[in-house]
Amino acid sequence: MKKSALISGALAALLLAGACTNRYKNSGFEELDFWAQKTVESKTNSFGYPVNMNIRLQEFYDWYLANDLDAVGLNEVGNPFGEDSALLGAFQFERDVVSFFAGLYEMPADNIWGIVTNSGTDGNNHGIYFGVNYLKNKTGVLPVMYVSDEAHYSNPRIADLQHIELRLVKSDPMGRMIPEEFEKALDTTRPAIVVYAMGSTFKGAIDDMDALNAVLDKYPQMPSYVHVDAALFGGYLPFTEHKDLVNYNLHRFNSIAISGHKFFGMDDPAGVFLTTKEVYDGQSQFKVAYLNEDMKMINCSRSAIDVLKFWWLIKKVGSEQWSKDAPEMLANTAYFKEQLDRIGWPCWVNDYSNTIFFKRPNQDICKKYMLANNYDEQFGGDLSHIVVMQHVTPPVIDRFIADLLASQD
Ligand SMILES: *Cc1c(COP(=O)(O)O)cnc(C)c1O
């Protein structure tokens, strides 16, 4: 190659690098770039919602762009365990993701079915829909759904959406479904679909699956289906010494939903839904000729990019890092609680939980730290909570405590 060609090649590379940086930094829309900068700056103050802000996907995006996948219309249509789709998707990687999660809960690898969902809510929607149809097809009777009054709102919302009779069961003050109240609420003449909160939204309580299953066992003539809403806790518990709490073999359940953007550090909403083959096979058929498939899941299109990102995280971050993250989050939760106790700020935390609820600070603090608020007379009225995710570390906690003290002056 001639020297001039080499030089112009190098120059072109330099110019290209410059152009790339420009492309990233300046969209040409001032308000958009301003928003981008502000959003990135405020991420470490995100305390109120369970989103892991230690996102490790930069290499994924580099790989994705370098392979021109940004110019391909990917779509995860159909059953990842069924026939290959004619659309461009990533079924083989989706099956890997599903298997990884089955392993976390020790579900039998040869008896599982699952998908990567759009979110935890999408997983609950599938769990409830599959449960209702499984029971209806088996018994010919529409089931009644039971869930605690502290569980995530998506569950009663889905009951409403699917026109299922719902009975909200009272919780104890710390947020766990009361087994005696559950028994009182039961209509034992109809099948039961029960949703257990594996982490109630505000107080971070875990329903006592064994005590509630024991109630179901008292009525063997009443067919039942258990769905576990484990959006947040189902993510981190398997990586702690408390992993038995979500062990399929120790607690009977029929399906489970987890969020991908909470513990696992997906950068947009995603999740996983897992059930058994028996439940999947017990669904009504829904043949769609042009997809060459029996479409049992609710959505037609799903995100293949989420599948790839999830797979990437499992390979690149994986159990090794998550086994460090999860105990650290619980240790940081304990540290946070100690600091609040030290300054005499009323606060509460459930066992195994990374969610601290406490007397609500003033508006400025709530806004700065994006706190989630609630009201509960049993704990003196106005409350806020903090979910201690990977980015909520002792230095940030100390800063919060200092701000909280200063706000009282
Ligand atoms: C976050 C959460 C949900 C909702 O999940 P999305 O992924 O936000 O749809 C449902 N249930 C529980 C227990 C949650 O923590």
mmCIF file of N, CA and C in Angstrom, residues 268-353:
data_model
loop_
_atom_site.group_PDB
_atom_site.id
_atom_site.type_symbol
_atom_site.label_atom_id
_atom_site.label_comp_id
_atom_site.label_asym_id
_atom_site.label_seq_id
_atom_site.Cartn_x
_atom_site.Cartn_y
_atom_site.Cartn_z
ATOM 1 N N ASP A 268 -33.872 -2.316 29.996
ATOM 2 C CA ASP A 268 -35.260 -1.956 29.663
ATOM 3 C C ASP A 268 -36.162 -3.076 30.165
ATOM 4 N N PRO A 269 -37.478 -2.816 30.254
ATOM 5 C CA PRO A 269 -38.358 -3.809 30.875
ATOM 6 C C PRO A 269 -38.334 -5.152 30.160
ATOM 7 N N ALA A 270 -38.147 -6.199 30.953
ATOM 8 C CA ALA A 270 -38.150 -7.566 30.430
ATOM 9 C C ALA A 270 -38.348 -8.500 31.615
ATOM 10 N N GLY A 271 -38.589 -9.768 31.338
ATOM 11 C CA GLY A 271 -38.752 -10.729 32.425
ATOM 12 C C GLY A 271 -38.700 -12.143 31.904
ATOM 13 N N VAL A 272 -38.955 -13.077 32.835
ATOM 14 C CA VAL A 272 -39.005 -14.487 32.459
ATOM 15 C C VAL A 272 -40.260 -15.086 33.087
ATOM 16 N N PHE A 273 -40.932 -15.930 32.324
ATOM 17 C CA PHE A 273 -42.064 -16.688 32.848
ATOM 18 C C PHE A 273 -41.726 -18.159 32.726
ATOM 19 N N LEU A 274 -41.924 -18.892 33.821
ATOM 20 C CA LEU A 274 -41.606 -20.319 33.839
ATOM 21 C C LEU A 274 -42.785 -21.116 34.362
ATOM 22 N N THR A 275 -43.066 -22.228 33.694
ATOM 23 C CA THR A 275 -44.086 -23.127 34.211
ATOM 24 C C THR A 275 -43.683 -24.555 33.855
ATOM 25 N N THR A 276 -44.580 -25.503 34.127
ATOM 26 C CA THR A 276 -44.250 -26.893 33.795
ATOM 27 C C THR A 276 -44.873 -27.258 32.448
ATOM 28 N N LYS A 277 -44.367 -28.334 31.863
ATOM 29 C CA LYS A 277 -44.924 -28.830 30.593
ATOM 30 C C LYS A 277 -46.391 -29.204 30.773
ATOM 31 N N GLU A 278 -46.691 -29.759 31.924
ATOM 32 C CA GLU A 278 -48.067 -30.188 32.189
ATOM 33 C C GLU A 278 -49.027 -29.001 32.081
ATOM 34 N N VAL A 279 -48.625 -27.874 32.662
ATOM 35 C CA VAL A 279 -49.476 -26.678 32.584
ATOM 36 C C VAL A 279 -49.562 -26.186 31.143
ATOM 37 N N TYR A 280 -48.431 -26.166 30.473
ATOM 38 C CA TYR A 280 -48.424 -25.703 29.072
ATOM 39 C C TYR A 280 -49.326 -26.596 28.217
ATOM 40 N N ASP A 281 -49.212 -27.909 28.412
ATOM 41 C CA ASP A 281 -50.027 -28.841 27.621
ATOM 42 C C ASP A 281 -51.501 -28.759 27.992
ATOM 43 N N GLY A 282 -51.795 -28.245 29.172
ATOM 44 C CA GLY A 282 -53.188 -28.124 29.614
ATOM 45 C C GLY A 282 -53.868 -26.865 29.112
ATOM 46 N N GLN A 283 -53.189 -26.100 28.267
ATOM 47 C CA GLN A 283 -53.796 -24.878 27.722
ATOM 48 C C GLN A 283 -54.678 -25.214 26.518
ATOM 49 N N SER A 284 -55.620 -24.328 26.239
ATOM 50 C CA SER A 284 -56.450 -24.513 25.049
ATOM 51 C C SER A 284 -55.585 -24.319 23.811
ATOM 52 N N GLN A 285 -55.938 -25.070 22.758
ATOM 53 C CA GLN A 285 -55.197 -24.900 21.498
ATOM 54 C C GLN A 285 -55.606 -23.597 20.824
ATOM 55 N N PHE A 286 -54.673 -23.022 20.127
ATOM 56 C CA PHE A 286 -54.950 -21.784 19.403
ATOM 57 C C PHE A 286 -54.134 -21.813 18.121
ATOM 58 N N LYS A 287 -54.621 -22.554 17.164
ATOM 59 C CA LYS A 287 -53.834 -22.775 15.935
ATOM 60 C C LYS A 287 -53.856 -21.531 15.052
ATOM 61 N N VAL A 288 -52.669 -21.141 14.613
ATOM 62 C CA VAL A 288 -52.566 -19.988 13.714
ATOM 63 C C VAL A 288 -51.806 -20.447 12.481
ATOM 64 N N ALA A 289 -52.544 -20.629 11.389
ATOM 65 C CA ALA A 289 -51.974 -21.256 10.193
ATOM 66 C C ALA A 289 -50.770 -20.486 9.665
ATOM 67 N N TYR A 290 -50.869 -19.174 9.610
ATOM 68 C CA TYR A 290 -49.787 -18.408 8.971
ATOM 69 C C TYR A 290 -48.540 -18.338 9.843
ATOM 70 N N LEU A 291 -48.661 -18.767 11.108
ATOM 71 C CA LEU A 291 -47.449 -18.856 11.932
ATOM 72 C C LEU A 291 -47.021 -20.311 12.092
ATOM 73 N N ASN A 292 -47.793 -21.210 11.482
ATOM 74 C CA ASN A 292 -47.438 -22.612 11.521
ATOM 75 C C ASN A 292 -47.325 -23.102 12.960
ATOM 76 N N GLU A 293 -48.160 -22.589 13.825
ATOM 77 C CA GLU A 293 -47.952 -22.846 15.257
ATOM 78 C C GLU A 293 -49.265 -22.890 16.019
ATOM 79 N N ASP A 294 -49.219 -23.569 17.150
ATOM 80 C CA ASP A 294 -50.252 -23.480 18.167
ATOM 81 C C ASP A 294 -49.803 -22.376 19.126
ATOM 82 N N MET A 295 -50.415 -21.211 19.045
ATOM 83 C CA MET A 295 -49.938 -20.040 19.794
ATOM 84 C C MET A 295 -50.604 -19.984 21.169
ATOM 85 N N LYS A 296 -49.938 -20.543 22.149
ATOM 86 C CA LYS A 296 -50.547 -20.605 23.483
ATOM 87 C C LYS A 296 -50.227 -19.373 24.328
ATOM 88 N N MET A 297 -49.129 -18.703 24.008
ATOM 89 C CA MET A 297 -48.801 -17.522 24.805
ATOM 90 C C MET A 297 -49.638 -16.335 24.352
ATOM 91 N N ILE A 298 -49.663 -15.298 25.202
ATOM 92 C CA ILE A 298 -50.583 -14.190 24.976
ATOM 93 C C ILE A 298 -50.133 -13.285 23.826
ATOM 94 N N ASN A 299 -48.846 -12.948 23.792
ATOM 95 C CA ASN A 299 -48.389 -11.967 22.799
ATOM 96 C C ASN A 299 -47.979 -12.630 21.498
ATOM 97 N N CYS A 300 -48.134 -11.905 20.423
ATOM 98 C CA CYS A 300 -47.584 -12.367 19.149
ATOM 99 C C CYS A 300 -46.095 -12.022 19.134
ATOM 100 N N SER A 301 -45.763 -10.748 18.957
ATOM 101 C CA SER A 301 -44.350 -10.353 18.922
ATOM 102 C C SER A 301 -43.779 -10.205 20.323
ATOM 103 N N ARG A 302 -42.550 -10.645 20.477
ATOM 104 C CA ARG A 302 -41.796 -10.363 21.698
ATOM 105 C C ARG A 302 -40.402 -9.889 21.275
ATOM 106 N N SER A 303 -39.640 -9.336 22.233
ATOM 107 C CA SER A 303 -38.353 -8.737 21.881
ATOM 108 C C SER A 303 -37.239 -9.791 21.799
ATOM 109 N N ALA A 304 -36.622 -9.898 20.632
ATOM 110 C CA ALA A 304 -35.453 -10.774 20.493
ATOM 111 C C ALA A 304 -34.209 -10.096 21.064
ATOM 112 N N ILE A 305 -34.191 -8.778 21.051
ATOM 113 C CA ILE A 305 -33.038 -8.059 21.626
ATOM 114 C C ILE A 305 -32.974 -8.331 23.125
ATOM 115 N N ASP A 306 -34.130 -8.355 23.780
ATOM 116 C CA ASP A 306 -34.132 -8.677 25.211
ATOM 117 C C ASP A 306 -33.595 -10.082 25.453
ATOM 118 N N VAL A 307 -33.976 -11.010 24.585
ATOM 119 C CA VAL A 307 -33.464 -12.375 24.712
ATOM 120 C C VAL A 307 -31.936 -12.362 24.628
ATOM 121 N N LEU A 308 -31.416 -11.657 23.638
ATOM 122 C CA LEU A 308 -29.960 -11.616 23.441
ATOM 123 C C LEU A 308 -29.251 -10.937 24.613
ATOM 124 N N LYS A 309 -29.847 -9.852 25.098
ATOM 125 C CA LYS A 309 -29.228 -9.140 26.224
ATOM 126 C C LYS A 309 -29.232 -10.001 27.486
ATOM 127 N N PHE A 310 -30.362 -10.661 27.703
ATOM 128 C CA PHE A 310 -30.463 -11.532 28.877
ATOM 129 C C PHE A 310 -29.393 -12.629 28.789
ATOM 130 N N TRP A 311 -29.293 -13.251 27.633
ATOM 131 C CA TRP A 311 -28.319 -14.328 27.419
ATOM 132 C C TRP A 311 -26.906 -13.809 27.676
ATOM 133 N N TRP A 312 -26.645 -12.630 27.135
ATOM 134 C CA TRP A 312 -25.338 -11.990 27.293
ATOM 135 C C TRP A 312 -25.031 -11.779 28.775
ATOM 136 N N LEU A 313 -26.001 -11.244 29.511
ATOM 137 C CA LEU A 313 -25.789 -10.991 30.945
ATOM 138 C C LEU A 313 -25.510 -12.291 31.694
ATOM 139 N N ILE A 314 -26.250 -13.341 31.338
ATOM 140 C CA ILE A 314 -26.028 -14.633 32.006
ATOM 141 C C ILE A 314 -24.601 -15.122 31.753
ATOM 142 N N LYS A 315 -24.115 -14.930 30.510
ATOM 143 C CA LYS A 315 -22.766 -15.398 30.171
ATOM 144 C C LYS A 315 -21.677 -14.478 30.714
ATOM 145 N N LYS A 316 -21.917 -13.168 30.648
ATOM 146 C CA LYS A 316 -20.832 -12.217 30.940
ATOM 147 C C LYS A 316 -20.825 -11.723 32.380
ATOM 148 N N VAL A 317 -21.992 -11.636 32.979
ATOM 149 C CA VAL A 317 -22.063 -11.206 34.385
ATOM 150 C C VAL A 317 -22.271 -12.480 35.216
ATOM 151 N N GLY A 318 -23.407 -13.092 35.032
ATOM 152 C CA GLY A 318 -23.629 -14.458 35.492
ATOM 153 C C GLY A 318 -23.623 -14.717 36.983
ATOM 154 N N SER A 319 -23.757 -15.976 37.303
ATOM 155 C CA SER A 319 -23.905 -16.400 38.700
ATOM 156 C C SER A 319 -22.762 -15.909 39.582
ATOM 157 N N GLU A 320 -21.572 -15.836 39.010
ATOM 158 C CA GLU A 320 -20.422 -15.457 39.833
ATOM 159 C C GLU A 320 -20.613 -14.045 40.402
ATOM 160 N N GLN A 321 -20.936 -13.097 39.510
ATOM 161 C CA GLN A 321 -21.140 -11.715 39.956
ATOM 162 C C GLN A 321 -22.415 -11.595 40.786
ATOM 163 N N TRP A 322 -23.475 -12.264 40.368
ATOM 164 C CA TRP A 322 -24.753 -12.148 41.083
ATOM 165 C C TRP A 322 -24.656 -12.755 42.484
ATOM 166 N N SER A 323 -23.781 -13.751 42.636
ATOM 167 C CA SER A 323 -23.602 -14.329 43.978
ATOM 168 C C SER A 323 -22.829 -13.377 44.890
ATOM 169 N N LYS A 324 -22.134 -12.398 44.279
ATOM 170 C CA LYS A 324 -21.516 -11.347 45.102
ATOM 171 C C LYS A 324 -22.541 -10.249 45.367
ATOM 172 N N ASP A 325 -23.270 -9.865 44.304
ATOM 173 C CA ASP A 325 -24.236 -8.755 44.402
ATOM 174 C C ASP A 325 -25.299 -9.003 45.479
ATOM 175 N N ALA A 326 -25.903 -10.202 45.436
ATOM 176 C CA ALA A 326 -27.099 -10.427 46.259
ATOM 177 C C ALA A 326 -26.802 -10.342 47.767
ATOM 178 N N PRO A 327 -25.765 -11.049 48.280
ATOM 179 C CA PRO A 327 -25.478 -10.903 49.716
ATOM 180 C C PRO A 327 -25.046 -9.472 50.062
ATOM 181 N N GLU A 328 -24.380 -8.815 49.109
ATOM 182 C CA GLU A 328 -23.961 -7.437 49.361
ATOM 183 C C GLU A 328 -25.178 -6.519 49.494
ATOM 184 N N MET A 329 -26.167 -6.737 48.664
ATOM 185 C CA MET A 329 -27.401 -5.936 48.768
ATOM 186 C C MET A 329 -28.056 -6.124 50.124
ATOM 187 N N LEU A 330 -28.071 -7.361 50.610
ATOM 188 C CA LEU A 330 -28.685 -7.605 51.922
ATOM 189 C C LEU A 330 -27.831 -7.001 53.040
ATOM 190 N N ALA A 331 -26.509 -7.064 52.877
ATOM 191 C CA ALA A 331 -25.625 -6.444 53.873
ATOM 192 C C ALA A 331 -25.810 -4.921 53.856
ATOM 193 N N ASN A 332 -25.945 -4.343 52.669
ATOM 194 C CA ASN A 332 -26.162 -2.895 52.573
ATOM 195 C C ASN A 332 -27.528 -2.493 53.124
ATOM 196 N N THR A 333 -28.493 -3.380 52.982
ATOM 197 C CA THR A 333 -29.821 -3.122 53.575
ATOM 198 C C THR A 333 -29.685 -3.055 55.095
ATOM 199 N N ALA A 334 -28.928 -4.015 55.659
ATOM 200 C CA ALA A 334 -28.718 -4.036 57.113
ATOM 201 C C ALA A 334 -27.980 -2.765 57.544
ATOM 202 N N TYR A 335 -27.002 -2.350 56.751
ATOM 203 C CA TYR A 335 -26.250 -1.128 57.061
ATOM 204 C C TYR A 335 -27.173 0.098 57.041
ATOM 205 N N PHE A 336 -28.002 0.165 56.022
ATOM 206 C CA PHE A 336 -28.937 1.286 55.879
ATOM 207 C C PHE A 336 -29.873 1.343 57.096
ATOM 208 N N LYS A 337 -30.388 0.175 57.478
ATOM 209 C CA LYS A 337 -31.300 0.106 58.628
ATOM 210 C C LYS A 337 -30.590 0.572 59.902
ATOM 211 N N GLU A 338 -29.342 0.135 60.065
ATOM 212 C CA GLU A 338 -28.559 0.553 61.247
ATOM 213 C C GLU A 338 -28.399 2.066 61.304
ATOM 214 N N GLN A 339 -28.120 2.650 60.149
ATOM 215 C CA GLN A 339 -27.912 4.096 60.115
ATOM 216 C C GLN A 339 -29.205 4.841 60.448
ATOM 217 N N LEU A 340 -30.320 4.350 59.940
ATOM 218 C CA LEU A 340 -31.614 4.978 60.261
ATOM 219 C C LEU A 340 -31.923 4.814 61.744
ATOM 220 N N ASP A 341 -31.630 3.627 62.278
ATOM 221 C CA ASP A 341 -31.836 3.390 63.714
ATOM 222 C C ASP A 341 -30.966 4.338 64.547
ATOM 223 N N ARG A 342 -29.731 4.505 64.087
ATOM 224 C CA ARG A 342 -28.777 5.343 64.831
ATOM 225 C C ARG A 342 -29.288 6.771 64.984
ATOM 226 N N ILE A 343 -29.914 7.299 63.928
ATOM 227 C CA ILE A 343 -30.416 8.674 64.041
ATOM 228 C C ILE A 343 -31.870 8.698 64.550
ATOM 229 N N GLY A 344 -32.370 7.544 64.953
ATOM 230 C CA GLY A 344 -33.706 7.480 65.549
ATOM 231 C C GLY A 344 -34.842 7.680 64.561
ATOM 232 N N TRP A 345 -34.613 7.280 63.307
ATOM 233 C CA TRP A 345 -35.658 7.451 62.299
ATOM 234 C C TRP A 345 -36.480 6.154 62.222
ATOM 235 N N PRO A 346 -37.786 6.209 62.496
ATOM 236 C CA PRO A 346 -38.573 4.966 62.511
ATOM 237 C C PRO A 346 -38.527 4.226 61.167
ATOM 238 N N CYS A 347 -38.139 2.957 61.197
ATOM 239 C CA CYS A 347 -38.003 2.202 59.950
ATOM 240 C C CYS A 347 -38.204 0.709 60.205
ATOM 241 N N TRP A 348 -38.581 -0.012 59.153
ATOM 242 C CA TRP A 348 -38.881 -1.442 59.278
ATOM 243 C C TRP A 348 -38.379 -2.185 58.050
ATOM 244 N N VAL A 349 -37.986 -3.436 58.267
ATOM 245 C CA VAL A 349 -37.584 -4.256 57.120
ATOM 246 C C VAL A 349 -37.941 -5.719 57.409
ATOM 247 N N ASN A 350 -38.490 -6.391 56.423
ATOM 248 C CA ASN A 350 -38.837 -7.808 56.561
ATOM 249 C C ASN A 350 -37.602 -8.699 56.443
ATOM 250 N N ASP A 351 -37.716 -9.930 56.934
ATOM 251 C CA ASP A 351 -36.645 -10.914 56.736
ATOM 252 C C ASP A 351 -36.401 -11.112 55.233
ATOM 253 N N TYR A 352 -35.183 -11.342 54.859
ATOM 254 C CA TYR A 352 -34.751 -11.664 53.482
ATOM 255 C C TYR A 352 -34.994 -10.520 52.489
ATOM 256 N N SER A 353 -35.377 -9.356 53.001
ATOM 257 C CA SER A 353 -35.837 -8.290 52.109
ATOM 258 C C SER A 353 -34.767 -7.213 51.939
#
